[in-house]
XYZ file of C-alpha atoms in Angstrom:
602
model
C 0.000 0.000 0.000
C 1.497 3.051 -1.048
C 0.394 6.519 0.696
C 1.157 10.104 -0.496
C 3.379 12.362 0.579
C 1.354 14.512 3.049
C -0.193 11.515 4.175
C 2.895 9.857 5.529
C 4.021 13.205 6.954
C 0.939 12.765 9.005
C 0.850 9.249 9.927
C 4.587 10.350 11.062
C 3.549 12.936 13.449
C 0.215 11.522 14.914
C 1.916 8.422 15.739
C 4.788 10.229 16.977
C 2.573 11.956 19.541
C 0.963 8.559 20.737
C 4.482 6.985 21.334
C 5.298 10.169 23.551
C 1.596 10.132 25.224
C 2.047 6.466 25.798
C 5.707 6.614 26.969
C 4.309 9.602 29.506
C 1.381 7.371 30.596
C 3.458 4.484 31.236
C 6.411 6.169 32.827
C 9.087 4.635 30.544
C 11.223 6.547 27.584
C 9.612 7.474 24.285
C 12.396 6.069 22.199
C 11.258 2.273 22.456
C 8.077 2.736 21.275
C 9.376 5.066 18.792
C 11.402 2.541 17.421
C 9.049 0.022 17.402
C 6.518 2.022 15.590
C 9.494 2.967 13.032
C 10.025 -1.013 12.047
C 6.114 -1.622 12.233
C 5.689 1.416 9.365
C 8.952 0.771 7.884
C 10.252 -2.841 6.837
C 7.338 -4.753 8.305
C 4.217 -2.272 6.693
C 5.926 -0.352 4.292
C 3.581 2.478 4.844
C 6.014 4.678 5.283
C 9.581 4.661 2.745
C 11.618 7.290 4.250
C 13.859 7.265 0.881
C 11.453 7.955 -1.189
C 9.734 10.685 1.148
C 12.933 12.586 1.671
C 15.064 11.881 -0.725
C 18.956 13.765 -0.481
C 17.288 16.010 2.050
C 17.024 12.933 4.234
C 20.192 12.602 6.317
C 21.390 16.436 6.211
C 17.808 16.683 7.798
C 18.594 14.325 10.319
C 21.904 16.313 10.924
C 20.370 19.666 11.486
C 17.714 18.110 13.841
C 20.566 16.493 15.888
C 22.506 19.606 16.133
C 19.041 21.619 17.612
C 18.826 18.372 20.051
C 22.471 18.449 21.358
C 22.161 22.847 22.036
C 19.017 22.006 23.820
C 20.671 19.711 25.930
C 23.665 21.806 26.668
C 21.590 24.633 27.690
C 20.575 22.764 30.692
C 24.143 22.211 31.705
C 25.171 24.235 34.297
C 28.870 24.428 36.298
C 27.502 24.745 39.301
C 25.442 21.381 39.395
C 28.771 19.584 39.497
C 30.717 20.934 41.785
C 32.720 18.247 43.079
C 32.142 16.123 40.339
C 33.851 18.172 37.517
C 36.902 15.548 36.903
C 34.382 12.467 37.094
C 32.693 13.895 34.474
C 35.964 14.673 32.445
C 36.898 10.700 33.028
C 34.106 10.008 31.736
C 34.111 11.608 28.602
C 37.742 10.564 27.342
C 39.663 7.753 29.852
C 35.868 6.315 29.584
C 34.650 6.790 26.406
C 38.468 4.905 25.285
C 37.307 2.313 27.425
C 34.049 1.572 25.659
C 35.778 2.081 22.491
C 38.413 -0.200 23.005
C 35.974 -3.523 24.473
C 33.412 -2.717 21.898
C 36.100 -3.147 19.029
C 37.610 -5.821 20.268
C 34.362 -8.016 21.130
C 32.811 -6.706 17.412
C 36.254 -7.796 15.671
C 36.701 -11.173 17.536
C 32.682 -12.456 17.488
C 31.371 -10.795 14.355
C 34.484 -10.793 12.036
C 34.288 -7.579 10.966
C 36.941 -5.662 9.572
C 39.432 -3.969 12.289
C 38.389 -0.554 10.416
C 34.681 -1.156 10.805
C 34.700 -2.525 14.447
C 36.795 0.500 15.157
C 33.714 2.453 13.303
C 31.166 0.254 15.385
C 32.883 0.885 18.571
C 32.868 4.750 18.176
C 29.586 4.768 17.026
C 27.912 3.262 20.368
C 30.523 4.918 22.457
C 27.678 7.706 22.645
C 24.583 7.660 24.715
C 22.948 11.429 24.449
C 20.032 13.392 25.852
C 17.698 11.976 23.378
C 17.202 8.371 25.711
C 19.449 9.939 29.284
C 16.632 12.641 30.241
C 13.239 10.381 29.730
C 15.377 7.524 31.462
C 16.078 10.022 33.984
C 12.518 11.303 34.691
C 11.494 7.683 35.132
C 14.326 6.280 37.309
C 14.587 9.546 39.469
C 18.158 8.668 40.799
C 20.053 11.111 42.995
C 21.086 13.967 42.086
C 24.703 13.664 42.167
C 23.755 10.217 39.465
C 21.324 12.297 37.169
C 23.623 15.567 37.037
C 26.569 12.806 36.038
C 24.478 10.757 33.607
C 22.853 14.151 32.208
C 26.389 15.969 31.832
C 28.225 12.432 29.692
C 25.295 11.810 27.826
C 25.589 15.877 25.954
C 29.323 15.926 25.824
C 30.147 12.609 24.718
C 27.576 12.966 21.800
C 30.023 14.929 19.435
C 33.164 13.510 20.807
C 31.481 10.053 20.231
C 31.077 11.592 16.156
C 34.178 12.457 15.984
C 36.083 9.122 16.708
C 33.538 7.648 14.449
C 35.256 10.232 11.793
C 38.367 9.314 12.971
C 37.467 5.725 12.211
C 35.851 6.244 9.059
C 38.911 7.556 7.994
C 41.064 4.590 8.861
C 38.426 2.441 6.638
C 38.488 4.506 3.483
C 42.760 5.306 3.824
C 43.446 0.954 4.536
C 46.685 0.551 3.508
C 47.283 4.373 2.768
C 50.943 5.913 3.937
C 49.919 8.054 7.061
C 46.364 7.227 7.284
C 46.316 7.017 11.345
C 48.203 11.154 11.394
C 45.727 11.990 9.274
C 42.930 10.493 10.990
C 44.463 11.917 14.430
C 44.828 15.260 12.473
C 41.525 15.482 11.474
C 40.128 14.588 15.139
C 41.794 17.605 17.354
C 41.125 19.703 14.424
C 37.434 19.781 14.835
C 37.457 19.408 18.042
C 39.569 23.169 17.756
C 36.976 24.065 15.393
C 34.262 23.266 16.833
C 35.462 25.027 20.269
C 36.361 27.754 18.681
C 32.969 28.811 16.806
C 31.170 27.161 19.646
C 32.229 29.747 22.103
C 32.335 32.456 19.453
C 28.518 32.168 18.750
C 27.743 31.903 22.493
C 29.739 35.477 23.204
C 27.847 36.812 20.378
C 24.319 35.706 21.601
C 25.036 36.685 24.712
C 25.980 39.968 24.147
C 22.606 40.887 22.105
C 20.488 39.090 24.445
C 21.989 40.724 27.820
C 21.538 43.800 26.115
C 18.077 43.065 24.256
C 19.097 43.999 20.863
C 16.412 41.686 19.597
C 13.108 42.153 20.753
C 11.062 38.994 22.525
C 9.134 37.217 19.771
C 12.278 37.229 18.277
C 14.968 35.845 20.836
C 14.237 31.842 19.990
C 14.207 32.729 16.471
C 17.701 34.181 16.569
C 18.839 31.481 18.821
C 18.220 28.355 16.622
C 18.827 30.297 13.211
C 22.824 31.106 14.808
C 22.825 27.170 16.143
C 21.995 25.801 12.609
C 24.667 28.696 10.830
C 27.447 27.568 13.772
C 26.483 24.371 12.667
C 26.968 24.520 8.924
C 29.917 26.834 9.390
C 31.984 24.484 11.636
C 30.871 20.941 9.386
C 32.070 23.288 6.240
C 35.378 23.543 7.880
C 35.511 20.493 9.628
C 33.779 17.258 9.420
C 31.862 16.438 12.447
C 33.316 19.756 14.088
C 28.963 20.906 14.307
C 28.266 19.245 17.139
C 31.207 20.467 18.926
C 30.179 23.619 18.519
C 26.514 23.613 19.282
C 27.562 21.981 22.300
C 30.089 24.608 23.313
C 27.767 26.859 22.769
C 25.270 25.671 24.797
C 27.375 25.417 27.493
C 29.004 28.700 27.713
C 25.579 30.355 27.012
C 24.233 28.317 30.027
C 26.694 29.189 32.515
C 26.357 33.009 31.131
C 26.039 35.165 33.764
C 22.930 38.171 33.540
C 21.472 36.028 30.269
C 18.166 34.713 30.913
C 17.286 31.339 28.778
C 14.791 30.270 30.405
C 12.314 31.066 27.415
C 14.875 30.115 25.044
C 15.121 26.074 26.867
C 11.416 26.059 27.055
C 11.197 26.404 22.980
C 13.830 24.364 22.311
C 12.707 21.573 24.842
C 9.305 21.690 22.927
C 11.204 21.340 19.460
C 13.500 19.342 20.930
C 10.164 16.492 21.538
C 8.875 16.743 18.337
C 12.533 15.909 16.345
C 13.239 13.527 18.541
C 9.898 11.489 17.730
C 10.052 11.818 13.978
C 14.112 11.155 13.651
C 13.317 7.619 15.209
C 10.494 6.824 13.691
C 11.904 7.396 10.154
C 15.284 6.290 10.717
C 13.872 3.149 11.934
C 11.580 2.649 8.984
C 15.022 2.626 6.952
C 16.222 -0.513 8.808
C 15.406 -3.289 6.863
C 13.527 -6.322 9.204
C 15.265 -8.718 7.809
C 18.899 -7.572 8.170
C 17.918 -6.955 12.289
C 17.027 -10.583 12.304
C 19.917 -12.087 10.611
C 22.404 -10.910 12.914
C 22.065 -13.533 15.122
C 23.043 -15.265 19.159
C 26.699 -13.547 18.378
C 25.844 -10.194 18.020
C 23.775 -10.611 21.279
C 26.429 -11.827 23.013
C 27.884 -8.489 21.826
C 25.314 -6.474 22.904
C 25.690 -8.483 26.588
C 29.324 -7.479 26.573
C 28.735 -3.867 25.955
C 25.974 -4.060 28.747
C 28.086 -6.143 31.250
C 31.662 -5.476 30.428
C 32.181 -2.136 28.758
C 30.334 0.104 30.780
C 30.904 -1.142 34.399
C 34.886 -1.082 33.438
C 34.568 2.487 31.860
C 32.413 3.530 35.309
C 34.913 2.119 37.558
C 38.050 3.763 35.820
C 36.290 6.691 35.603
C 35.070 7.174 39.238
C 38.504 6.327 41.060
C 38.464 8.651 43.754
C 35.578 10.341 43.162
C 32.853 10.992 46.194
C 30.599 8.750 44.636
C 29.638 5.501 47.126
C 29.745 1.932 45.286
C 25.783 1.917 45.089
C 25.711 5.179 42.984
C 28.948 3.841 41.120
C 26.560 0.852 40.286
C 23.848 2.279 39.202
C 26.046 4.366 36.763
C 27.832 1.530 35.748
C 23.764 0.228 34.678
C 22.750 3.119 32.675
C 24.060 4.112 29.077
C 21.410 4.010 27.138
C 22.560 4.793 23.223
C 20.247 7.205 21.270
C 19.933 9.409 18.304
C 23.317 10.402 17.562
C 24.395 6.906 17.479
C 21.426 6.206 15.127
C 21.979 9.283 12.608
C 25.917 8.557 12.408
C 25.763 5.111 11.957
C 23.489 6.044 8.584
C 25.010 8.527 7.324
C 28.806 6.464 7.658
C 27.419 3.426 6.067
C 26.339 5.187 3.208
C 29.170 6.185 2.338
C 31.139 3.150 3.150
C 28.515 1.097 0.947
C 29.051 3.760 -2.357
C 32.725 3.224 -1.256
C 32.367 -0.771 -1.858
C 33.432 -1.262 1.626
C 33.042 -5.267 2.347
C 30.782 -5.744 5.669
C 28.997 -1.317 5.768
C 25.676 -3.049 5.669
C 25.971 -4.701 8.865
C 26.781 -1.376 10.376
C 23.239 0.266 10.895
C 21.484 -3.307 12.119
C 24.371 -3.730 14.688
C 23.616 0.103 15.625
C 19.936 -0.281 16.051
C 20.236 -3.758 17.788
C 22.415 -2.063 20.915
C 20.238 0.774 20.942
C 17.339 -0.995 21.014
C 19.007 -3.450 23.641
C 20.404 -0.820 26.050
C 17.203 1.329 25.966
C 14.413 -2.029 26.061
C 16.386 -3.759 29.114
C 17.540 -0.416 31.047
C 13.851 1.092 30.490
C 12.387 -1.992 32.419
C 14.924 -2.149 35.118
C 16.700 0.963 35.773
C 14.297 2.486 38.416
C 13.498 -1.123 40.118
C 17.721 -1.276 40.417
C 18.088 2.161 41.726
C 14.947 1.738 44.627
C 17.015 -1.779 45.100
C 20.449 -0.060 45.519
C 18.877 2.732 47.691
C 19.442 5.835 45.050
C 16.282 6.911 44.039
C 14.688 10.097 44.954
C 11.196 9.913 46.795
C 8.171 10.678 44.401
C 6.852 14.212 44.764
C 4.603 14.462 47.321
C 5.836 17.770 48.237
C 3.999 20.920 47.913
C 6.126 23.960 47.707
C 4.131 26.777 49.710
C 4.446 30.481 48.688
C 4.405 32.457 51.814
C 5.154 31.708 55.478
C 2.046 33.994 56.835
C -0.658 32.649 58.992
C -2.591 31.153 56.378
C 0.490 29.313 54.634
C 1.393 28.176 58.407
C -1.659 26.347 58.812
C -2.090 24.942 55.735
C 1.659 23.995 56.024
C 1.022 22.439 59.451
C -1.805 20.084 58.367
C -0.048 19.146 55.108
C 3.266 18.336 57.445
C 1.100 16.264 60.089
C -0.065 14.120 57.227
C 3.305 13.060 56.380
C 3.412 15.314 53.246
C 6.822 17.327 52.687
C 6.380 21.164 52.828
C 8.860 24.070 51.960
C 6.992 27.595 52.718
C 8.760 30.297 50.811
C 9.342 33.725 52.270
C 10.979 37.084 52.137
C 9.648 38.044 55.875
C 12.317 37.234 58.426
C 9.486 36.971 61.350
C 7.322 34.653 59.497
C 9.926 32.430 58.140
C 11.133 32.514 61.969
C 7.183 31.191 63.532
C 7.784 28.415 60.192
C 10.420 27.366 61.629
C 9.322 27.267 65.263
C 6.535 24.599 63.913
C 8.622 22.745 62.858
C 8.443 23.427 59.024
C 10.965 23.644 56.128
C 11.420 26.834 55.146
C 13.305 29.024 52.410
C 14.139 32.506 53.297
C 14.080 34.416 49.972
C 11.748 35.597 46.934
C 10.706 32.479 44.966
C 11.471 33.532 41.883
C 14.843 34.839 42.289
C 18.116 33.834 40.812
C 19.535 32.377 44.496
C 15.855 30.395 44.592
C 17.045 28.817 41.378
C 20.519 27.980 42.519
C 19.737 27.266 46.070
C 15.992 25.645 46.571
C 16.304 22.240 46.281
C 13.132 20.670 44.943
C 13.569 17.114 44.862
C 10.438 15.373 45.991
C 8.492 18.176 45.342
C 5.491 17.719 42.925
C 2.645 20.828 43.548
C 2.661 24.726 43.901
C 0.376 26.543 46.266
C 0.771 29.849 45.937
C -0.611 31.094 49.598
C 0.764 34.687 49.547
C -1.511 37.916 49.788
C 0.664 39.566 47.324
C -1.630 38.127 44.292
C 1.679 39.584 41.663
C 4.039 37.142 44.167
C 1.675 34.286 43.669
C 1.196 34.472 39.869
C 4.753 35.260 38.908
C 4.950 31.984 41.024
C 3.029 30.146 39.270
C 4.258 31.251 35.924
C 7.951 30.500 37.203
C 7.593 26.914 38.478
C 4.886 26.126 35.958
C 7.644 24.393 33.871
C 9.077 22.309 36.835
C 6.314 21.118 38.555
C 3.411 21.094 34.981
C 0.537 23.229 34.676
C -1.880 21.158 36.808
C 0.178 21.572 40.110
C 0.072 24.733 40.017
C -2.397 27.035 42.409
C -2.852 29.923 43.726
C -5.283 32.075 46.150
C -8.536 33.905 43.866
C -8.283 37.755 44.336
C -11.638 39.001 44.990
C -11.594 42.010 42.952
C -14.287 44.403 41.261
C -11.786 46.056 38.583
C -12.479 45.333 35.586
C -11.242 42.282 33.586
C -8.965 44.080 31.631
C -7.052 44.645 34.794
C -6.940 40.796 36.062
C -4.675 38.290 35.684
C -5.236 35.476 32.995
C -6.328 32.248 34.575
C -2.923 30.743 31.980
C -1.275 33.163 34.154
C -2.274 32.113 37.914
C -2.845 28.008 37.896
C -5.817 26.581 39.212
C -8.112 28.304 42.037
C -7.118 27.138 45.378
C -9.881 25.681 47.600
C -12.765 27.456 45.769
C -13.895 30.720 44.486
C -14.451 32.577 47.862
C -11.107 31.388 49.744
C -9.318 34.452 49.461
C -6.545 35.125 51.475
C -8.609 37.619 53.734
C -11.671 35.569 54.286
C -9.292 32.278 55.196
C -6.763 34.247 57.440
C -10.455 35.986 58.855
C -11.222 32.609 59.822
C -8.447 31.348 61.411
C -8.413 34.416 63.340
C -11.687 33.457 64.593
C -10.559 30.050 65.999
C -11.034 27.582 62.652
C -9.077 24.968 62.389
C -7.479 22.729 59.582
C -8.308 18.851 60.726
C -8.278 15.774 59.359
C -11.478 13.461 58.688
C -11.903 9.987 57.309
C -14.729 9.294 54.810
C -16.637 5.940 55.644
C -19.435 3.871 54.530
C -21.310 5.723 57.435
C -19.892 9.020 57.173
C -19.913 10.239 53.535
C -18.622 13.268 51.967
C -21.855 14.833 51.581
C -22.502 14.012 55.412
C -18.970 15.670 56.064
C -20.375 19.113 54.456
C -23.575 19.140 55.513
C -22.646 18.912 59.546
C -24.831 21.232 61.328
C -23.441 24.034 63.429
C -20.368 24.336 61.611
C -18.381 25.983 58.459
C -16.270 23.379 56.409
C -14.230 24.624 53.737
C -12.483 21.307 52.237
C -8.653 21.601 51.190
C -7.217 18.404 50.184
C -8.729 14.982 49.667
C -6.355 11.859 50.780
C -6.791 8.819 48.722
C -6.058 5.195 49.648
C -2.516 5.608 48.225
C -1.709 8.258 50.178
C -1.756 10.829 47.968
C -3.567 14.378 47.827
C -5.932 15.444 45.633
C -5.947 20.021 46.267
C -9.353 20.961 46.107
C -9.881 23.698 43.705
C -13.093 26.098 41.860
C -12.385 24.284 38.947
C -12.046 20.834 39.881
C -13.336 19.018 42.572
C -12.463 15.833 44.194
C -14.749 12.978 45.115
C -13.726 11.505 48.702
C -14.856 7.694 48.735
C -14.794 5.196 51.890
C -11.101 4.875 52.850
C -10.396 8.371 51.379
C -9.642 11.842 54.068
C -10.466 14.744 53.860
C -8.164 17.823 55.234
C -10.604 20.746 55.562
C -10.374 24.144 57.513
C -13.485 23.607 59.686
C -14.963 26.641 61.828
C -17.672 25.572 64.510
C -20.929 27.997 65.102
C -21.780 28.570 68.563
C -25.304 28.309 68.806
C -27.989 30.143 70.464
C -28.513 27.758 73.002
C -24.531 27.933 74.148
C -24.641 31.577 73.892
C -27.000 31.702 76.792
C-alpha cells in the first residue's frame, strides 16, 4: 500500500505523539516505542519509505535536527550542578569513552568478524549515549542527584566527541593501507574538536551579548537562537567534518553558565522542538532498517550487545570514578545506565552510506548492529533501571511535596496540616518573622523571593510535585506560578482567587495564575479571617457511614475542604475548577470553623 506524501508526513507525526503520550502514561522513555513504531511502518508495513519521502534532504535533515537536540541539551548544563564532580565527568568523557571504544572493538572484531576498520567504526559509534534516551530515562528512574547531574552531563558531551572518533574511524576504513592514514585520521580529530570550540564559544559570546543587552526584541529571541545554532552548525561541518556538534555543544554550554542572560524562554522552545525531532528522527530512521537484516544478525551479536551491557560500561564507570565521592551503590547504578540514542542512530546512517558507495566489504551490517544495541540498552535499562536504583537505595522519593508560597498565617496552617499528614512542605518567604514562627513549627522553610536567581541555585526541589501559591501579594503568587509552571506542569500549580471588582482588563489570565485554590471565595482575607476566629485545619476519614456529603452538611459548623487523601496516600488540592470525590477509605483535610449556637450563647 502506497500513501502520499502529506499523508505519511501525518501518519509520522500523529503516531509520533501517541508513542510520547504512551511513553508519559506508562512512565518509561519514548524512544522504544518510537522505534518500534518505526520497524512496524517501515520494513514490516511499508507504509512509510523514508527514501522515497525525503530523498537527499534525508540525512542532512537528520543532521540539522541532531545539532538543535544536542544545544538544547547543553543549555541545561550548568557548572555549578557539578561541583565536586567536575573531573568524574571529564573521566568520563575521554579515559571512559576509550574504554568503551576499546571492548566494543575488540568483542565486534573477535565475534562478528568484521573488519578492524569497521569494528573500530562500530565501537565509536555506540561509544555515545545522548540526551535523546538519558533525560526520559532520567525522569522515570529519578536517581540522585549527584547520578542524574553525572548521567545528564556524559550523555551531551560525549555525543560529538562520540562523532568524531567515528570520523576518525571512518577515515582509517576509506585510507586501509594508505601511507599516514592514522596522522591523518588523528589530524583530522583535534582539528574539529579546535573548530568546533572555537565557533562554539564564538557564537555563544555573540548571543550573549545581544540578548543581555536586548538587541532583539522577545518574539524574536528563539528565532535568533536556533537560526545562529543551525549557521554555527553549517559553518563548523564546512570547515571540519563532524566539528557541528562540537560547537553547538560549546555553545550551549558557555551560554548556560552566562552570567545576567536569561534562557529560560529560550530552553522552554527548544525543549518543545526538541520532543517533536526527537519522535520523527526515530520513527523514520527506523523505517530505513530493513527487518530482515535486524534478524539475521544472530546469538553472536547478542552476546555483543551483553558485553557492551556487562563489560564495557561497568569497566569504563569504575576507571572513571577512582576517587571520586561517589559511594559503590551510585557507582553501580552508573555503571547500569548508558542508554545509546539518536546520535548513534543518525551517524551510523550517514557512515554506512558512504562506506557502501565506497564498496566497503561488511557497511551493511553497520546500521542493524547500531539499532540492535540501541534498542538493547534502551528495552532492558527502560524496564529495570528504576526497580535497580529503589534496590540499591538511590532513588529520589516521588513528589509528594507541595512547595508553599508564603510563610504567613494562612500558609502556616495549611503547612502544618499538610506536614502532620506526612506530606513534605517548603513555605517560601521574604519576611524574616514569618519564616522565623515556620520554623518554630517545625516546618521547612526558604528565606528568599521564589522567583529569584539564588531560589534557582539554592531551593532544592527534589520530591516536590505541587505549587500553592498562599501569599496575599496576588503579583508574588502568579509570577509563582508562571515560574515553576515548567518544573512542577501546569496542573500543580495554584494559587489564592483575588476578589476584585476592577475590571477584567485589569486581572490576571487564569494561563497566568494556575488553578483556584480551595474554591472561588477562599481568598486570602476571608481564610486568614477565619483562622483568626478560631477555625481549624483537621483531618477526617470518609466511611461507609460518614460520607462526603454528610462531612459538608454537619450542622453548626463551616467546612471549607482543602485536600482529599486517597487510599494511596496521595492528595488530591481541592480547587473552583475541579473538585475531588472523597470515597470510603479516602480523608479529607478541611479548615473547619464551629458555630456557637444560640442555646450555648445563653
Amino acid at each position: 500500500m502506497e500513501l502520499s506524501v502529506p499523508f505519511q508526513l501525518a501518519v509520522i507525526t500523529v503516531v509520533a505523539f501517541l508513542c510520547q503520550w504512551a511513553s508519559w502514561r506508562i512512565k518509561l522513555p519514548a524512544i522504544l516505542p518510537l522505534l518500534i513504531s518505526g520497524l512496524l511502518l517501515g520494513s514490516v508495513t511499508g507504509l512509510i519509505q523514508p527514501r522515497d519521502l525525503f530523498g537527499d534532504l534525508l540525512l542532512p535533515g537528520v543532521s540539522l535536527a541532531v545539532s538543535i537536540i544536542l544545544f538544547e541539551g547543553a543549555l541545561t548544563l550548568r557548572f555549578d550542578e557539578i561541583r565536586g564532580l567536575e573531573k568524574t565527568v571529564r573521566r568520563l568523557v575521554t579515559w571512559g569513552a576509550l574504554v568503551t571504544w576499546g571492548v566494543v572493538t575488540l568483542s565486534a572484531w573477535g565475534l562478528l568478524d568484521l573488519p578492524l576498520g569497521l569494528a573500530l567504526l562500530f565501537g565509536a559509534l555506540v561509544v555515545v549515549t545522548g540526551p535523546t534516551v538519558i533525560v526520559p530515562l532520567l525522569r522515570s528512574v529519578r536517581p540522585k542527584a549527584s547520578v542524574a547531574r553525572l548521567l545528564r552531563w556524559e550523555g551531551i558531551v560525549i555525543d560529538p566527541l562520540g562523532a568524531i572518533l567515528a570520523v576518525l574511524a571512518y577515515e582509517l576504513v576509506v585510507a586501509t593501507g594508505q601511507q599516514g592514514a592514522l596522522l591523518h585520521g588523528l589530524w583530522l580529530f583535534f582539528q574539529a574538536i579546535a573548530v568546533g570550540t572555537v565557533i562554539g564559544v564564538v557564537v555563544a559570546f555573540i548571543l550573549s551579548f545581544l540578548l543581555a543587552r536586548q538587541l532583539v526584541p522577545e518574539y524574536l529571541r528563539s528565532f535568533l537562537v536556533l537560526s545562529m545554532v543551525i549557521g554555527s552548525f553549517v559553518l563548523a561541518n564546512g570547515l571540519s567534518e563532524e566539528s557541528g556538534l562540537v560547537a553547538v555543544t560549546v555553545a550551549g554550554i558557555v551560554l548556560a553558565n552566562r552570567k545576567g542572560v536569561r534562557t529560560d524562554d529560550i530552553l522552554h522552545f527548544k525543549e518543545n522542538l526538541s520532543v517533536m525531532l526527537i519522535s520523527v528522527l526515530f520513527i523514520v530512521l527506523a523505517a530505513r532498517l530493513e527487518m530482515d537484516q535486524l534478524l539475521s544478525l544472530g546469538a553472536t551479536a547478542l552476546l555483543v550487545l551483553a558485553i557492551i551491557q556487562l563489560v564495557a560500561r561497568p569497566l569504563s564507570v569504575w576507571v572513571s570514578t577512582l576517587g571520586s565521592s561517589l559511594n559503590w551503590r551510585e557507582k553501580a547504578l552508573l555503571a547500569w545506565i548508558a542508554p545509546r540514542g539518536i546520535v548513534a542512530a543518525a551517524v551510523s546512517a550517514l557512515f554506512a552510506q558512504r562506506l557502501q558507495e565506497n564498496g566497503v566489504e561488511g557497511a551493511e551490517l553497520l546500521v542493524p548492529l547500531t539499532f540492535m544495541v540501541i534498542i538493547g540498552t534502551v528495552a532492558l535499562q527502560s524496564v529495570t533501571a528504576r526497580p535497580l536504583a529503589r534496590l540499591l537505595k538511590v532513588a529520589e522519593p516521588g513528589p509528594r511535596g507541595f512547595l508553599i508560597i508564603g510563610a504567613n498565617p494562612v500558609a502556616r496552617a495549611v503547612g502544618e496540616a499538610l506536614h502532620e499528614n506526612n506530606f513534605p512542605v517548603i513555605l517560601i518567604d521574604s519576611s524574616w518573622e514569618s519564616i522565623r514562627a515556620a520554623r518554630m513549627k517545625g516546618l521547612g522553610t526558604f528565606y528568599g523571593n521564589p522567583v529569584s536567581s539564588h531560589a534557582d541555585q539554592h531551593l532544592d526541589l527534589v520530591g516536590y510535585g505541587k505549587l500553592l501559591g498562599l501569599s496575599p501579594r496576588r503579583e508574588l503568587n502568579t509570577m509563582a506560578t508562571m515560574r515553576y509552571r515548567l518544573e512542577f506542569g501546569e496542573a500543580n500549580v495554584y494559587s489564592l482567587p483575588w476578589v476584585s471588582e476592577k475590571e477584567d482588563k485589569h486581572e490576571v489570565a487564569a494561563q497566568h495564575r494556575g488553578a483556584t485554590l480551595f474554591s472561588s471565595e477562599a481568598s486570602y482575607a476571608r481564610l486568614a479571617s477565619l483562622i483568626s476566629q478560631g477555625a481549624e485545619i483537621r483531618r477526617t476519614r470518609i466511611t461507609d457511614e460518614f460520607s462526603f456529603d454528610a462531612y459538608l452538611k454537619v450542622e453548626d459548623r463551616q467546612v471549607m475542604p482543602l485536600f482529599a487523601i486517597d487510599p494511596r496516600d496521595r492528595a488530591h488540592v481541592f480547587t473552583a475548577e475541579s473538585q475531588p470525590e472523597p470515597k470510603p477509605g479516602w480523608a479529607v483535610i478541611g479548615l473547619i470553623k464551629e458555630e456557637q449556637t444560640e442555646k450555648a450563647e445563653k
